[in-house]
Amino acid sequence: MGPMAGRQRVVAVRRTYNRWVANQTLEDYALRFTARKARRWSPTRVANTALGSISFLALEAIGGAITLNYGFTNALFAILAGAILIFASALPISYYASRYGVDMDLLTRGAGFGYIGSTITSLIYASFTFIFFAIEAAIMATALEMVFGLPLAAGYVVSSLLVIPLVAYGFTVISRIQLWTQPLWLALHTLPFLFIAIQDSDAFTAWTRFSGRAAETGDGGFDLMLFGAAASVVFSLLAQIGEQVDFIRFLPYDPDATGRKKLGWWAALVAAGPGWIVIGTIKLLLGSFLVVLALQNAVPLELAAEPTRMYLVAFQYVTPSPQLALGLTGLFVVLSQLKINVTNTYAGSIAWSNFFSRLTHSHPGRVVWVVFNVVIGLMLMELGIYKTLEPVLGLYSSVAASWIGALVADLVVNKPLGLSPRHVEFKRAHLYDINPVGVGAMLLATALSMLAFLGALGPTLKVCAPFLAFATAFAAAPAIAWATRGHYYIARRPFDSWNGEEAIRCRICQHAFEPDDMAFCPVYAGAICSLCCSLDARCGDGCKRDARLGVQLRHALDAVLPAKAATALKARFGHYLAVLLMLGLAVGAVLSLVYVEVASVNAEAQALIRSTLWKVFFILMIVAGVATWLFVLARESRKVAQEETRRQTDLLMQEIEAHERTDAQLQKAKEASEAANLAKSRYLVGIGHEFRTPLSAIFGYSQMLERDPAMPPHRIDAVRVIRRSAEHLSGLLDGLLDVSKIESGRLQLNRGEVRFGELLDQLVGMFRLQAAGKGIAFRFEAPEDLPPVVFTDEGRIRQILINLLSNAIKFTDSGTVCLRVRHRSQIAEFEVEDTGPGIATGDLERIFQPFERGSAANPMVPGMGLGLTITKLLTEVMGGEITVTSTPGKGSLFRVRLMMSAAMLSTAAAQPDHPIRGYHGPRLTVLVTDDDLAHRNLLGDLLAELGFAVVKATDGQSCLALAELHRPDILLLDISMPGMNGLEVARHLRATGHGDTAIILVSADTREDRSAPAPGQPYDGFVAKPVSIPKLLACIGRLRGIEWEYETPAGTDDGPPLFTASELPPQHHIAELIHLGRIGYVRGMQAKLAEIAAAHPELERFVGRMRTLVSNYDLNQYMAALEAVYRDDSHGEASNDESGHDDEIRNQTA
């Protein structure tokens, strides 16, 4: 495995930038590659924007200052020498910046400095921008003071704040400003010189003869010392190419361009890049000329080098009106300074963004650094930096020359010679933190130039320190690159190549960028944009661990120092020395600037100032030493905490991996279990389908036989056993399939209006007789304010209560079974309590499992152990809960709570609960289609008895033919048939004009609930096998609107009596049967009927009929039949007989 294999994975949390960073109109691709789609402006527009910033009057100020101090000759040669060197340096920088779409910082990264190494140059560049911003804004404030009388302090604030809104929108707005102001600026700039040339041609002669202050020490001619001093000031403008590059990166580059297009690109590149110094040279010379002209017009020497004073004198040649001349001067100065300060501020914001993003891994947005740069410039103005222009720029030029010299050397020497990569690599992921080529060359050159600047290398090199810095850096960079063999340019090669793709989405910020701006991050395991890469603080440079700053420094110490010394410096003491040294250099640099500023004003007190600053330096170093020690200790503590966190994280990752392996095994086991469960469900469905077809015939014919008046009484019980056995098998199949459906989540509920009172009465009547038959009491407790109608699934609620009540009666041998019902706040609560054997505590959960009956269950009591399972699952599916409490030996209490909202009382009349014998109205034709002969004949015989015209079909094709022939009113259609299935037949019939036919599907396949056909289905109703005759007739009656004829119940006055006089027993027997029926003593009724059958065998019909009613617990019919015959055959002595037997009956029942 590779070196990255064991790396801890870092979760990619999406970085949401604020609206300034996300808006590229504001952000202008700071910190990142300038996308090709953003380079939408023409080369001319880009060049004009870049050249627009060369309006700054600091050029005139510099030209005037060096002429005033060193004379025309030395100033001229210094300007020309500086211009040539700046042009030669700017050309390769501009070319690479435009070709690779990078700003000055990104170019420096890839051209020999490394990712962190270019942080130093970003600070140098940012310093250039705010120094020149302060100079330009101070010039503008002077103009405002002269024109409007605005105090300088207020003018500084106005000059600073005015540029912020102009720079906020980046290149888009800046290009427009430069485009719109360029004509006016050119006109105002050239106008005074035309008038001077016409009116005072001798001024040019005086300029060329001006020797300045140099005449005090020489003849005013060329002097190497004076030339070097002047050139050092001019050379400080070397960093201006950075501001040009910030615009040049928007220049569209086409590698395939030829002819005029290529020539146009080069022309724009030269004009926008090195071409600035051409215009700059002219402005430097104009400043040199104007300072002489100002002196000739009696401007004081200390004010002559101020650009505002210079141009006021120049505009006085244009108009004799002092007010108009002052107005033109103010307009020109304000316009010039706005044009340059938008550029200074823009460039500074990019430089600060690059600097702080690498140190803090945070980027609040380029606009924030716009304000930051402006505030620094404002502070420098208030400190009077404009008054010390020359020494500040002379010091700065050495540092800038060291940076630019190393950069240019890499571009023009190292890259062509192959000492560095041909392309510019700027992404953190691919760079060493420190590249010794650029950083080493710059530090060496800066050190030599500082020694020279301080006079340690002689007076000549002192004044030529910037040139020494540039030359040293230019020579050292190739030498270091050759010595290191270019090893520190690229930390790693790209893992993936995205050539040919237009845009790639960043793994972190989720924005899409061009491939040049993307790198592959192994820590986040995906593509990451350069900005997210720069700002990430969690990855620990996992892609280039040997290229980090700390690792590089440790390797360097090991290479140059003995092992013990290197080990000591790599420990806590070494960290302390390194930080303290950095702070000491920073404090020393600041105090040195203070010394230069103060000593130049008061030369007599230099010794005292120097002594005081040394004391301040040592005091600050004591404070810095303490602060550094605290910093080092805090860093070590943080490092220890991070190591411990990493260690714990590794342990957690190992645990997570173990859990993942366990989870994978559990998932496999789960899938195997689900597969087994699915196979079980399919098996049950298949078996159920095979059982239901013959079971339907058994169940149907047993119902018909039981209803047949011609059935011999002694065979009624046998038929009843057959029907009940079929019902039991059907219920068992339904239970198994219900469990399967619930487990697979396919059970559907059919909510509707339910007559709550009637439902409870039916259940109470049913189970009161069962309890009486077993010799136990049955109580029903319910408040009087139960809602008459509720919304629920009647079938499911009936199933739940029947299961609970059946179990209670089944397992209770003595005592009481009680059903309690309450309804409150749309919640119905049912309690079923018994005095049975109870349930052991350990079995309270197990009894709800399939095929579990509890350890206390009587093995002689029949049952499969599915009732409570189905009850619990149904309750949960309906959104309710079931609980059980039990005390062994005393009984159990099951409580079910269900959502059951009350409804308005339905107006639909309840159907009579009597057998159907026919229907009213015209005769209807029924087409029965089923491939099973028994089931087909069953349905046909049943419906024929009720008066329907029945036609039978064996398959789908014959069904279609018979349907066209007979045009049936009702179609009973089996779903599963060979050839066309039932649904296909139904669709075909609907499509061929049988829209009025009521189509009822009849099937043993209950995998899908079709009881409520969805809109667009070709059928109207569904009946499951085995067919329940009442349900089938109810479905037919609902679809066809049939008015049924019901059999007249016994005991009514309609029709002939049920028994003839010869078929009745003596009246005292009838009286005893009536009395037993009133008290609900079933066993007594059965015993009395057995006694009558033994004493009077000829009364077989009477005894059989009564036994049937008692066995069915139909006490209403039982009492009605007896009371009818008892009234018909009453005699006066009957009452005496009845009263004579009351005591005997009471004794028997007791």
Coordinates of C-alpha atoms in Angstrom, one line a residue, residues 71-335:
G71 CA 20.7 68.1 -10.3
F72 CA 19.4 67.6 -13.8
T73 CA 22.3 65.5 -15.1
N74 CA 22.3 62.9 -12.3
A75 CA 18.5 62.8 -12.2
L76 CA 18.3 62.2 -16.0
F77 CA 20.8 59.3 -16.0
A78 CA 19.1 57.9 -12.9
I79 CA 15.7 58.0 -14.5
L80 CA 16.9 56.4 -17.7
A81 CA 18.9 53.7 -15.9
G82 CA 16.0 52.9 -13.7
A83 CA 13.6 52.8 -16.6
I84 CA 15.7 50.4 -18.6
L85 CA 16.1 48.0 -15.7
I86 CA 12.4 48.2 -14.8
F87 CA 11.3 47.6 -18.4
A88 CA 13.6 44.6 -18.8
S89 CA 12.3 43.2 -15.5
A90 CA 8.6 43.8 -16.2
L91 CA 8.5 42.1 -19.6
P92 CA 8.9 38.5 -18.5
I93 CA 6.8 39.0 -15.4
S94 CA 4.0 40.4 -17.5
Y95 CA 4.2 37.6 -20.0
Y96 CA 4.0 34.8 -17.5
A97 CA 1.2 36.5 -15.5
S98 CA -0.9 36.9 -18.6
R99 CA -0.2 33.4 -20.0
Y100 CA -1.0 31.6 -16.8
G101 CA -3.7 34.0 -15.4
V102 CA -2.0 34.6 -12.1
D103 CA -1.5 37.7 -9.9
M104 CA 1.9 38.7 -8.5
D105 CA 1.7 36.5 -5.5
L106 CA 0.7 33.4 -7.3
L107 CA 3.5 34.1 -9.9
T108 CA 6.0 34.5 -7.1
R109 CA 4.9 31.2 -5.5
G110 CA 5.7 29.2 -8.6
A111 CA 8.8 31.1 -9.6
G112 CA 11.2 30.1 -6.9
F113 CA 9.6 31.1 -3.6
G114 CA 7.3 28.4 -2.5
Y115 CA 3.9 28.6 -0.8
I116 CA 5.0 30.2 2.5
G117 CA 8.0 31.8 1.0
S118 CA 5.9 34.1 -1.1
T119 CA 4.2 35.3 2.1
I120 CA 7.3 37.5 2.6
T121 CA 7.0 39.0 -0.8
S122 CA 3.2 39.6 -0.3
L123 CA 4.1 41.7 2.7
I124 CA 6.7 43.6 0.6
Y125 CA 4.2 44.1 -2.1
A126 CA 1.4 45.2 0.3
S127 CA 3.9 47.7 1.8
F128 CA 4.5 49.2 -1.6
T129 CA 0.8 49.7 -2.1
F130 CA 0.0 51.4 1.1
I131 CA 3.2 53.5 1.0
F132 CA 2.3 54.9 -2.4
F133 CA -1.3 55.1 -1.4
A134 CA -0.3 57.4 1.4
I135 CA 1.9 59.5 -0.9
E136 CA -0.8 59.9 -3.5
A137 CA -3.6 60.6 -1.1
A138 CA -1.4 63.2 0.7
I139 CA -0.8 64.9 -2.7
M140 CA -4.6 64.9 -3.2
A141 CA -5.2 66.3 0.3
T142 CA -2.8 69.1 -0.4
A143 CA -4.8 70.0 -3.5
L144 CA -8.1 70.0 -1.5
E145 CA -6.5 72.3 1.0
M146 CA -5.4 74.7 -1.6
V147 CA -8.6 74.7 -3.6
F148 CA -11.3 74.4 -0.9
G149 CA -9.3 75.3 2.3
L150 CA -10.0 71.8 3.7
P151 CA -7.6 71.0 6.6
L152 CA -5.0 68.5 5.8
A153 CA -6.2 66.0 8.4
A154 CA -9.7 66.1 7.0
G155 CA -8.3 66.0 3.5
Y156 CA -6.4 62.8 4.3
V157 CA -9.7 61.1 5.5
V158 CA -11.6 62.3 2.4
S159 CA -8.9 61.2 0.0
S160 CA -8.8 57.8 1.6
L161 CA -12.5 57.0 2.0
L162 CA -13.4 58.2 -1.5
V163 CA -11.7 55.2 -3.2
I164 CA -13.4 52.4 -1.2
P165 CA -16.7 52.2 -3.1
L166 CA -14.8 52.6 -6.4
V167 CA -12.5 49.6 -5.6
A168 CA -15.1 47.3 -4.1
Y169 CA -16.3 46.0 -7.5
G170 CA -12.8 45.3 -8.7
F171 CA -11.7 45.3 -12.3
T172 CA -15.2 45.8 -13.7
V173 CA -15.6 49.2 -12.2
I174 CA -12.0 50.2 -12.3
S175 CA -11.8 49.6 -16.1
R176 CA -14.8 51.8 -16.6
I177 CA -13.3 54.6 -14.4
Q178 CA -10.0 54.5 -16.3
L179 CA -11.9 54.4 -19.7
W180 CA -14.1 57.4 -18.9
T181 CA -11.5 59.6 -17.2
Q182 CA -8.6 58.9 -19.7
P183 CA -9.5 61.6 -22.3
L184 CA -10.0 64.3 -19.7
W185 CA -6.8 63.4 -17.9
L186 CA -4.7 63.4 -21.1
A187 CA -6.1 66.8 -22.1
L188 CA -5.4 68.4 -18.7
H189 CA -2.0 66.8 -18.6
T190 CA -0.7 68.0 -22.0
L191 CA -2.4 71.4 -22.0
P192 CA -0.1 73.3 -19.7
F193 CA 3.1 72.0 -21.4
L194 CA 1.9 73.2 -24.8
F195 CA 1.4 76.7 -23.3
I196 CA 4.8 76.6 -21.6
A197 CA 6.5 75.5 -24.8
I198 CA 4.8 78.4 -26.6
Q199 CA 5.2 81.1 -23.9
D200 CA 8.5 80.2 -22.2
S201 CA 10.9 78.1 -24.3
D202 CA 13.8 79.3 -22.2
A203 CA 12.4 77.3 -19.2
F204 CA 13.6 74.1 -20.9
T205 CA 17.1 75.5 -21.2
A206 CA 17.1 76.5 -17.5
W207 CA 16.0 73.0 -16.6
T208 CA 18.9 71.3 -18.4
R209 CA 21.3 73.6 -16.6
F210 CA 19.8 73.1 -13.2
S211 CA 22.4 71.6 -10.8
G212 CA 20.2 71.7 -7.7
R213 CA 21.7 71.2 -4.2
A214 CA 24.6 69.2 -5.8
A215 CA 26.1 72.5 -6.8
E216 CA 27.0 73.0 -3.2
T217 CA 29.4 70.1 -3.2
G218 CA 30.4 69.9 -6.9
D219 CA 30.1 71.4 -10.4
G220 CA 26.6 70.0 -10.9
G221 CA 27.7 67.5 -13.5
F222 CA 27.5 63.7 -13.4
D223 CA 28.5 62.2 -10.1
L224 CA 28.4 58.5 -9.4
M225 CA 27.5 59.0 -5.8
L226 CA 24.7 61.4 -6.6
F227 CA 23.6 59.2 -9.5
G228 CA 23.4 56.1 -7.2
A229 CA 21.4 58.0 -4.7
A230 CA 18.9 59.2 -7.3
A231 CA 18.7 55.8 -9.0
S232 CA 17.9 54.2 -5.7
V233 CA 14.8 56.3 -5.4
V234 CA 13.7 55.7 -8.9
F235 CA 14.4 51.9 -8.5
S236 CA 11.8 51.8 -5.7
L237 CA 9.2 52.0 -8.5
L238 CA 10.3 48.4 -9.5
A239 CA 7.3 46.9 -7.5
Q240 CA 4.8 48.9 -9.6
I241 CA 4.8 46.0 -12.0
G242 CA 2.8 44.1 -9.4
E243 CA -0.1 46.5 -9.8
Q244 CA 0.2 46.2 -13.5
V245 CA 0.1 42.4 -13.2
D246 CA -3.1 42.5 -11.2
F247 CA -4.8 43.9 -14.4
I248 CA -2.7 42.0 -17.0
R249 CA -4.0 38.6 -15.6
F250 CA -7.4 39.6 -17.2
L251 CA -5.7 39.8 -20.6
P252 CA -7.2 37.0 -22.8
Y253 CA -4.5 34.5 -23.9
D254 CA -4.9 32.3 -26.9
P255 CA -1.9 29.9 -27.5
D256 CA -3.1 29.2 -31.0
A257 CA -3.3 32.9 -32.1
T258 CA -1.4 33.9 -35.2
G259 CA -0.9 37.0 -37.3
R260 CA -2.6 40.2 -36.3
K261 CA -4.4 38.7 -33.3
K262 CA -1.1 37.5 -31.8
L263 CA 0.6 40.9 -32.6
G264 CA -2.3 42.7 -30.9
W265 CA -1.9 40.5 -27.8
W266 CA 1.8 41.3 -27.6
A267 CA 1.1 45.0 -28.1
A268 CA -1.4 45.1 -25.3
L269 CA 0.9 43.0 -23.1
V270 CA 3.9 45.4 -23.6
A271 CA 1.8 48.5 -23.2
A272 CA 0.0 47.3 -20.1
G273 CA 3.1 45.7 -18.5
P274 CA 6.6 47.2 -19.1
G275 CA 5.0 50.0 -21.1
W276 CA 4.0 51.7 -17.9
I277 CA 7.6 52.8 -17.3
V278 CA 7.7 54.5 -20.7
I279 CA 5.0 56.9 -19.6
G280 CA 6.4 56.9 -16.1
T281 CA 9.8 58.1 -17.5
I282 CA 8.1 61.0 -19.2
K283 CA 6.3 61.9 -16.0
L284 CA 9.5 61.7 -14.0
L285 CA 11.2 64.0 -16.5
L286 CA 8.1 66.4 -16.4
G287 CA 8.4 66.4 -12.6
S288 CA 12.1 67.3 -12.9
F289 CA 11.2 70.1 -15.3
L290 CA 8.3 71.4 -13.2
V291 CA 10.4 71.7 -10.0
V292 CA 12.8 74.0 -11.8
L293 CA 9.9 76.0 -13.3
A294 CA 8.4 76.3 -9.8
L295 CA 11.6 77.7 -8.4
Q296 CA 11.8 80.2 -11.3
N297 CA 8.3 81.3 -10.3
A298 CA 9.3 82.1 -6.8
V299 CA 7.9 78.9 -5.2
P300 CA 9.8 78.3 -1.9
L301 CA 12.4 75.5 -2.1
E302 CA 10.7 73.3 0.6
L303 CA 7.4 73.4 -1.4
A304 CA 8.8 73.3 -5.0
A305 CA 8.7 69.4 -5.1
E306 CA 5.0 69.2 -4.2
P307 CA 3.1 68.2 -7.4
T308 CA 0.2 70.5 -6.6
R309 CA 2.5 73.5 -6.4
M310 CA 4.2 72.4 -9.6
Y311 CA 1.0 72.1 -11.7
L312 CA -0.4 75.3 -10.2
V313 CA 2.6 77.1 -11.8
A314 CA 2.1 75.2 -15.0
F315 CA -1.6 76.0 -15.3
Q316 CA -0.9 79.7 -14.7
Y317 CA 0.6 79.6 -18.2
V318 CA -2.8 78.5 -19.5
T319 CA -4.9 81.2 -18.0
P320 CA -4.1 84.6 -16.4
S321 CA -6.9 84.0 -13.8
P322 CA -5.5 82.7 -10.5
Q323 CA -8.8 81.2 -9.5
L324 CA -9.2 79.3 -12.8
A325 CA -5.6 78.1 -12.7
L326 CA -6.2 76.9 -9.2
G327 CA -9.5 75.2 -10.2
L328 CA -7.8 73.4 -13.1
T329 CA -4.9 72.3 -10.9
G330 CA -7.3 70.9 -8.3
L331 CA -9.4 69.1 -10.9
F332 CA -6.2 67.6 -12.5
V333 CA -4.7 66.5 -9.2
V334 CA -7.9 65.0 -7.8
L335 CA -8.5 63.1 -11.1

